[in-house]
Amino acid sequence: MRREDIADISAFVMVAEAGSFTKAARHLGITQSALSQIVRRLEERLDVRLLARTTRSVAPTAAGERLVARMAPMLRDLETGLTELIETRDRPGGHIRITSVEHAARAYVLPALARLLSDYPEITVEVIVDYGLVDVVADRFDAGVRLGAQVEKDMIAVRISPDIPMAVVATPAHISSHGRPERPESLVEHRCICLRLPSSETLYSWRFVAADRETQVRVSGPVISNTAELMHKAAREGLGFAMLPADMVAEDLQAGRLEQVLSDVTAPLPGYHLYYPNRRHASPAFRLLVDALRYRA
């Protein structure tokens, strides 16, 4: 169906339901003669008479009644949908899907959502935790959250956090039994809890910086995981050293459940970024989400 067919059918339905060209023309803001020509054009195109006209009244024919019965509900649904869309523009709402790594979701996304959603209860945000590098377009996400260095260059990236301080930790009992590493390179001789990077299937190398020189240490050990939460649990169980976000282990360090080593040379991770494809006509809800997550130093 062509665009002009929809417009002409809509005009015909209005005439049929009003029972008057005059009333329908007034509602549409056009002249009575122009409206009559529209209906006549539709009848010629369909090769069927839709309206029975007299000098006093206008009524749909049997074919016209069938067309009204079929099209009027569809046109009303269309009008309702457009009205709701315009209202949404002024009153933000809708469903937004985000893919995020676990730590970013807990430390930065959820606190921002707590503030946003209390002000805009008609917005729903779905957060899917995944450590892989997700194609947000192919997987039908509105946006993703990853470390800045992981974001593809063709994406719009908005920083949502400062750089992430990291900590190498183990239980006091483990350090007492296996010793304390005095320099990063000595970690290869220790039992470590490793992170498997799903995108490359390799183990994450631990980064250290001393005297402006970066060192990457490929550690190994009895536990390999793809989530920071499980690595944290393994460290607390005394299974080895783990490199984790400092805020994740802050309470354990304060309580003495874990001890930090190599604190003066452990390098931070680059901050998290919200990334998404170009959105020339982004919804008001999505724009509010971006603004709520945006990092302000």
mmCIF file with all atom_site columns, N, CA, C and O in Angstrom, residues 211-231:
data_model
loop_
_atom_site.group_PDB
_atom_site.id
_atom_site.type_symbol
_atom_site.label_atom_id
_atom_site.label_alt_id
_atom_site.label_comp_id
_atom_site.label_asym_id
_atom_site.label_entity_id
_atom_site.label_seq_id
_atom_site.pdbx_PDB_ins_code
_atom_site.Cartn_x
_atom_site.Cartn_y
_atom_site.Cartn_z
_atom_site.occupancy
_atom_site.B_iso_or_equiv
_atom_site.pdbx_formal_charge
_atom_site.auth_seq_id
_atom_site.auth_comp_id
_atom_site.auth_asym_id
_atom_site.auth_atom_id
_atom_site.pdbx_PDB_model_num
ATOM 1  N N  . ALA A 1 211 ? 58.528 3.561   37.906 1.00 0.00 ? 211 ALA A N  1
ATOM 2  C CA . ALA A 1 211 ? 59.440 4.507   37.259 1.00 0.00 ? 211 ALA A CA 1
ATOM 3  C C  . ALA A 1 211 ? 59.036 4.735   35.796 1.00 0.00 ? 211 ALA A C  1
ATOM 4  O O  . ALA A 1 211 ? 59.898 4.729   34.894 1.00 0.00 ? 211 ALA A O  1
ATOM 5  N N  . ASP A 1 212 ? 57.749 4.883   35.568 1.00 0.00 ? 212 ASP A N  1
ATOM 6  C CA . ASP A 1 212 ? 57.186 5.142   34.234 1.00 0.00 ? 212 ASP A CA 1
ATOM 7  C C  . ASP A 1 212 ? 57.431 3.997   33.256 1.00 0.00 ? 212 ASP A C  1
ATOM 8  O O  . ASP A 1 212 ? 57.329 4.168   32.036 1.00 0.00 ? 212 ASP A O  1
ATOM 9  N N  . ARG A 1 213 ? 57.736 2.843   33.770 1.00 0.00 ? 213 ARG A N  1
ATOM 10 C CA . ARG A 1 213 ? 57.950 1.663   32.921 1.00 0.00 ? 213 ARG A CA 1
ATOM 11 C C  . ARG A 1 213 ? 56.877 0.633   33.233 1.00 0.00 ? 213 ARG A C  1
ATOM 12 O O  . ARG A 1 213 ? 56.692 0.239   34.375 1.00 0.00 ? 213 ARG A O  1
ATOM 13 N N  . GLU A 1 214 ? 56.157 0.202   32.184 1.00 0.00 ? 214 GLU A N  1
ATOM 14 C CA . GLU A 1 214 ? 55.075 -0.766  32.369 1.00 0.00 ? 214 GLU A CA 1
ATOM 15 C C  . GLU A 1 214 ? 55.599 -2.183  32.247 1.00 0.00 ? 214 GLU A C  1
ATOM 16 O O  . GLU A 1 214 ? 56.402 -2.499  31.357 1.00 0.00 ? 214 GLU A O  1
ATOM 17 N N  . THR A 1 215 ? 55.125 -3.032  33.146 1.00 0.00 ? 215 THR A N  1
ATOM 18 C CA . THR A 1 215 ? 55.454 -4.452  33.114 1.00 0.00 ? 215 THR A CA 1
ATOM 19 C C  . THR A 1 215 ? 54.165 -5.256  33.084 1.00 0.00 ? 215 THR A C  1
ATOM 20 O O  . THR A 1 215 ? 53.235 -4.963  33.830 1.00 0.00 ? 215 THR A O  1
ATOM 21 N N  . GLN A 1 216 ? 54.091 -6.235  32.208 1.00 0.00 ? 216 GLN A N  1
ATOM 22 C CA . GLN A 1 216 ? 52.942 -7.133  32.157 1.00 0.00 ? 216 GLN A CA 1
ATOM 23 C C  . GLN A 1 216 ? 53.398 -8.524  32.568 1.00 0.00 ? 216 GLN A C  1
ATOM 24 O O  . GLN A 1 216 ? 54.368 -9.054  32.006 1.00 0.00 ? 216 GLN A O  1
ATOM 25 N N  . VAL A 1 217 ? 52.709 -9.089  33.541 1.00 0.00 ? 217 VAL A N  1
ATOM 26 C CA . VAL A 1 217 ? 53.079 -10.397 34.074 1.00 0.00 ? 217 VAL A CA 1
ATOM 27 C C  . VAL A 1 217 ? 51.974 -11.392 33.761 1.00 0.00 ? 217 VAL A C  1
ATOM 28 O O  . VAL A 1 217 ? 50.810 -11.175 34.127 1.00 0.00 ? 217 VAL A O  1
ATOM 29 N N  . ARG A 1 218 ? 52.339 -12.469 33.084 1.00 0.00 ? 218 ARG A N  1
ATOM 30 C CA . ARG A 1 218 ? 51.366 -13.519 32.764 1.00 0.00 ? 218 ARG A CA 1
ATOM 31 C C  . ARG A 1 218 ? 51.381 -14.539 33.909 1.00 0.00 ? 218 ARG A C  1
ATOM 32 O O  . ARG A 1 218 ? 52.293 -15.360 34.007 1.00 0.00 ? 218 ARG A O  1
ATOM 33 N N  . VAL A 1 219 ? 50.400 -14.444 34.780 1.00 0.00 ? 219 VAL A N  1
ATOM 34 C CA . VAL A 1 219 ? 50.348 -15.286 35.967 1.00 0.00 ? 219 VAL A CA 1
ATOM 35 C C  . VAL A 1 219 ? 49.638 -16.600 35.671 1.00 0.00 ? 219 VAL A C  1
ATOM 36 O O  . VAL A 1 219 ? 48.988 -16.757 34.634 1.00 0.00 ? 219 VAL A O  1
ATOM 37 N N  . SER A 1 220 ? 49.753 -17.539 36.610 1.00 0.00 ? 220 SER A N  1
ATOM 38 C CA . SER A 1 220 ? 49.060 -18.819 36.488 1.00 0.00 ? 220 SER A CA 1
ATOM 39 C C  . SER A 1 220 ? 48.701 -19.300 37.882 1.00 0.00 ? 220 SER A C  1
ATOM 40 O O  . SER A 1 220 ? 49.201 -18.778 38.890 1.00 0.00 ? 220 SER A O  1
ATOM 41 N N  . GLY A 1 221 ? 47.809 -20.282 37.947 1.00 0.00 ? 221 GLY A N  1
ATOM 42 C CA . GLY A 1 221 ? 47.408 -20.775 39.252 1.00 0.00 ? 221 GLY A CA 1
ATOM 43 C C  . GLY A 1 221 ? 46.296 -21.788 39.172 1.00 0.00 ? 221 GLY A C  1
ATOM 44 O O  . GLY A 1 221 ? 45.909 -22.224 38.075 1.00 0.00 ? 221 GLY A O  1
ATOM 45 N N  . PRO A 1 222 ? 45.747 -22.157 40.320 1.00 0.00 ? 222 PRO A N  1
ATOM 46 C CA . PRO A 1 222 ? 44.798 -23.274 40.378 1.00 0.00 ? 222 PRO A CA 1
ATOM 47 C C  . PRO A 1 222 ? 43.368 -22.921 39.968 1.00 0.00 ? 222 PRO A C  1
ATOM 48 O O  . PRO A 1 222 ? 42.551 -23.810 39.754 1.00 0.00 ? 222 PRO A O  1
ATOM 49 N N  . VAL A 1 223 ? 43.048 -21.617 39.880 1.00 0.00 ? 223 VAL A N  1
ATOM 50 C CA . VAL A 1 223 ? 41.675 -21.213 39.574 1.00 0.00 ? 223 VAL A CA 1
ATOM 51 C C  . VAL A 1 223 ? 41.685 -20.228 38.410 1.00 0.00 ? 223 VAL A C  1
ATOM 52 O O  . VAL A 1 223 ? 42.451 -19.256 38.410 1.00 0.00 ? 223 VAL A O  1
ATOM 53 N N  . ILE A 1 224 ? 40.861 -20.501 37.428 1.00 0.00 ? 224 ILE A N  1
ATOM 54 C CA . ILE A 1 224 ? 40.658 -19.592 36.290 1.00 0.00 ? 224 ILE A CA 1
ATOM 55 C C  . ILE A 1 224 ? 39.165 -19.306 36.207 1.00 0.00 ? 224 ILE A C  1
ATOM 56 O O  . ILE A 1 224 ? 38.335 -20.222 36.251 1.00 0.00 ? 224 ILE A O  1
ATOM 57 N N  . SER A 1 225 ? 38.821 -18.024 36.089 1.00 0.00 ? 225 SER A N  1
ATOM 58 C CA . SER A 1 225 ? 37.411 -17.645 36.022 1.00 0.00 ? 225 SER A CA 1
ATOM 59 C C  . SER A 1 225 ? 37.228 -16.554 34.974 1.00 0.00 ? 225 SER A C  1
ATOM 60 O O  . SER A 1 225 ? 38.197 -15.953 34.517 1.00 0.00 ? 225 SER A O  1
ATOM 61 N N  . ASN A 1 226 ? 35.972 -16.318 34.613 1.00 0.00 ? 226 ASN A N  1
ATOM 62 C CA . ASN A 1 226 ? 35.685 -15.207 33.697 1.00 0.00 ? 226 ASN A CA 1
ATOM 63 C C  . ASN A 1 226 ? 34.888 -14.117 34.391 1.00 0.00 ? 226 ASN A C  1
ATOM 64 O O  . ASN A 1 226 ? 34.351 -13.230 33.740 1.00 0.00 ? 226 ASN A O  1
ATOM 65 N N  . THR A 1 227 ? 34.771 -14.184 35.740 1.00 0.00 ? 227 THR A N  1
ATOM 66 C CA . THR A 1 227 ? 34.051 -13.141 36.472 1.00 0.00 ? 227 THR A CA 1
ATOM 67 C C  . THR A 1 227 ? 34.869 -12.688 37.675 1.00 0.00 ? 227 THR A C  1
ATOM 68 O O  . THR A 1 227 ? 35.498 -13.498 38.366 1.00 0.00 ? 227 THR A O  1
ATOM 69 N N  . ALA A 1 228 ? 34.814 -11.394 37.948 1.00 0.00 ? 228 ALA A N  1
ATOM 70 C CA . ALA A 1 228 ? 35.535 -10.833 39.085 1.00 0.00 ? 228 ALA A CA 1
ATOM 71 C C  . ALA A 1 228 ? 34.950 -11.324 40.401 1.00 0.00 ? 228 ALA A C  1
ATOM 72 O O  . ALA A 1 228 ? 35.697 -11.519 41.388 1.00 0.00 ? 228 ALA A O  1
ATOM 73 N N  . GLU A 1 229 ? 33.648 -11.521 40.470 1.00 0.00 ? 229 GLU A N  1
ATOM 74 C CA . GLU A 1 229 ? 33.028 -11.962 41.716 1.00 0.00 ? 229 GLU A CA 1
ATOM 75 C C  . GLU A 1 229 ? 33.558 -13.324 42.151 1.00 0.00 ? 229 GLU A C  1
ATOM 76 O O  . GLU A 1 229 ? 33.837 -13.553 43.338 1.00 0.00 ? 229 GLU A O  1
ATOM 77 N N  . LEU A 1 230 ? 33.709 -14.254 41.196 1.00 0.00 ? 230 LEU A N  1
ATOM 78 C CA . LEU A 1 230 ? 34.216 -15.576 41.542 1.00 0.00 ? 230 LEU A CA 1
ATOM 79 C C  . LEU A 1 230 ? 35.696 -15.498 41.922 1.00 0.00 ? 230 LEU A C  1
ATOM 80 O O  . LEU A 1 230 ? 36.153 -16.215 42.830 1.00 0.00 ? 230 LEU A O  1
ATOM 81 N N  . MET A 1 231 ? 36.464 -14.640 41.249 1.00 0.00 ? 231 MET A N  1
ATOM 82 C CA . MET A 1 231 ? 37.867 -14.451 41.612 1.00 0.00 ? 231 MET A CA 1
ATOM 83 C C  . MET A 1 231 ? 37.979 -13.894 43.029 1.00 0.00 ? 231 MET A C  1
ATOM 84 O O  . MET A 1 231 ? 38.855 -14.302 43.811 1.00 0.00 ? 231 MET A O  1
#
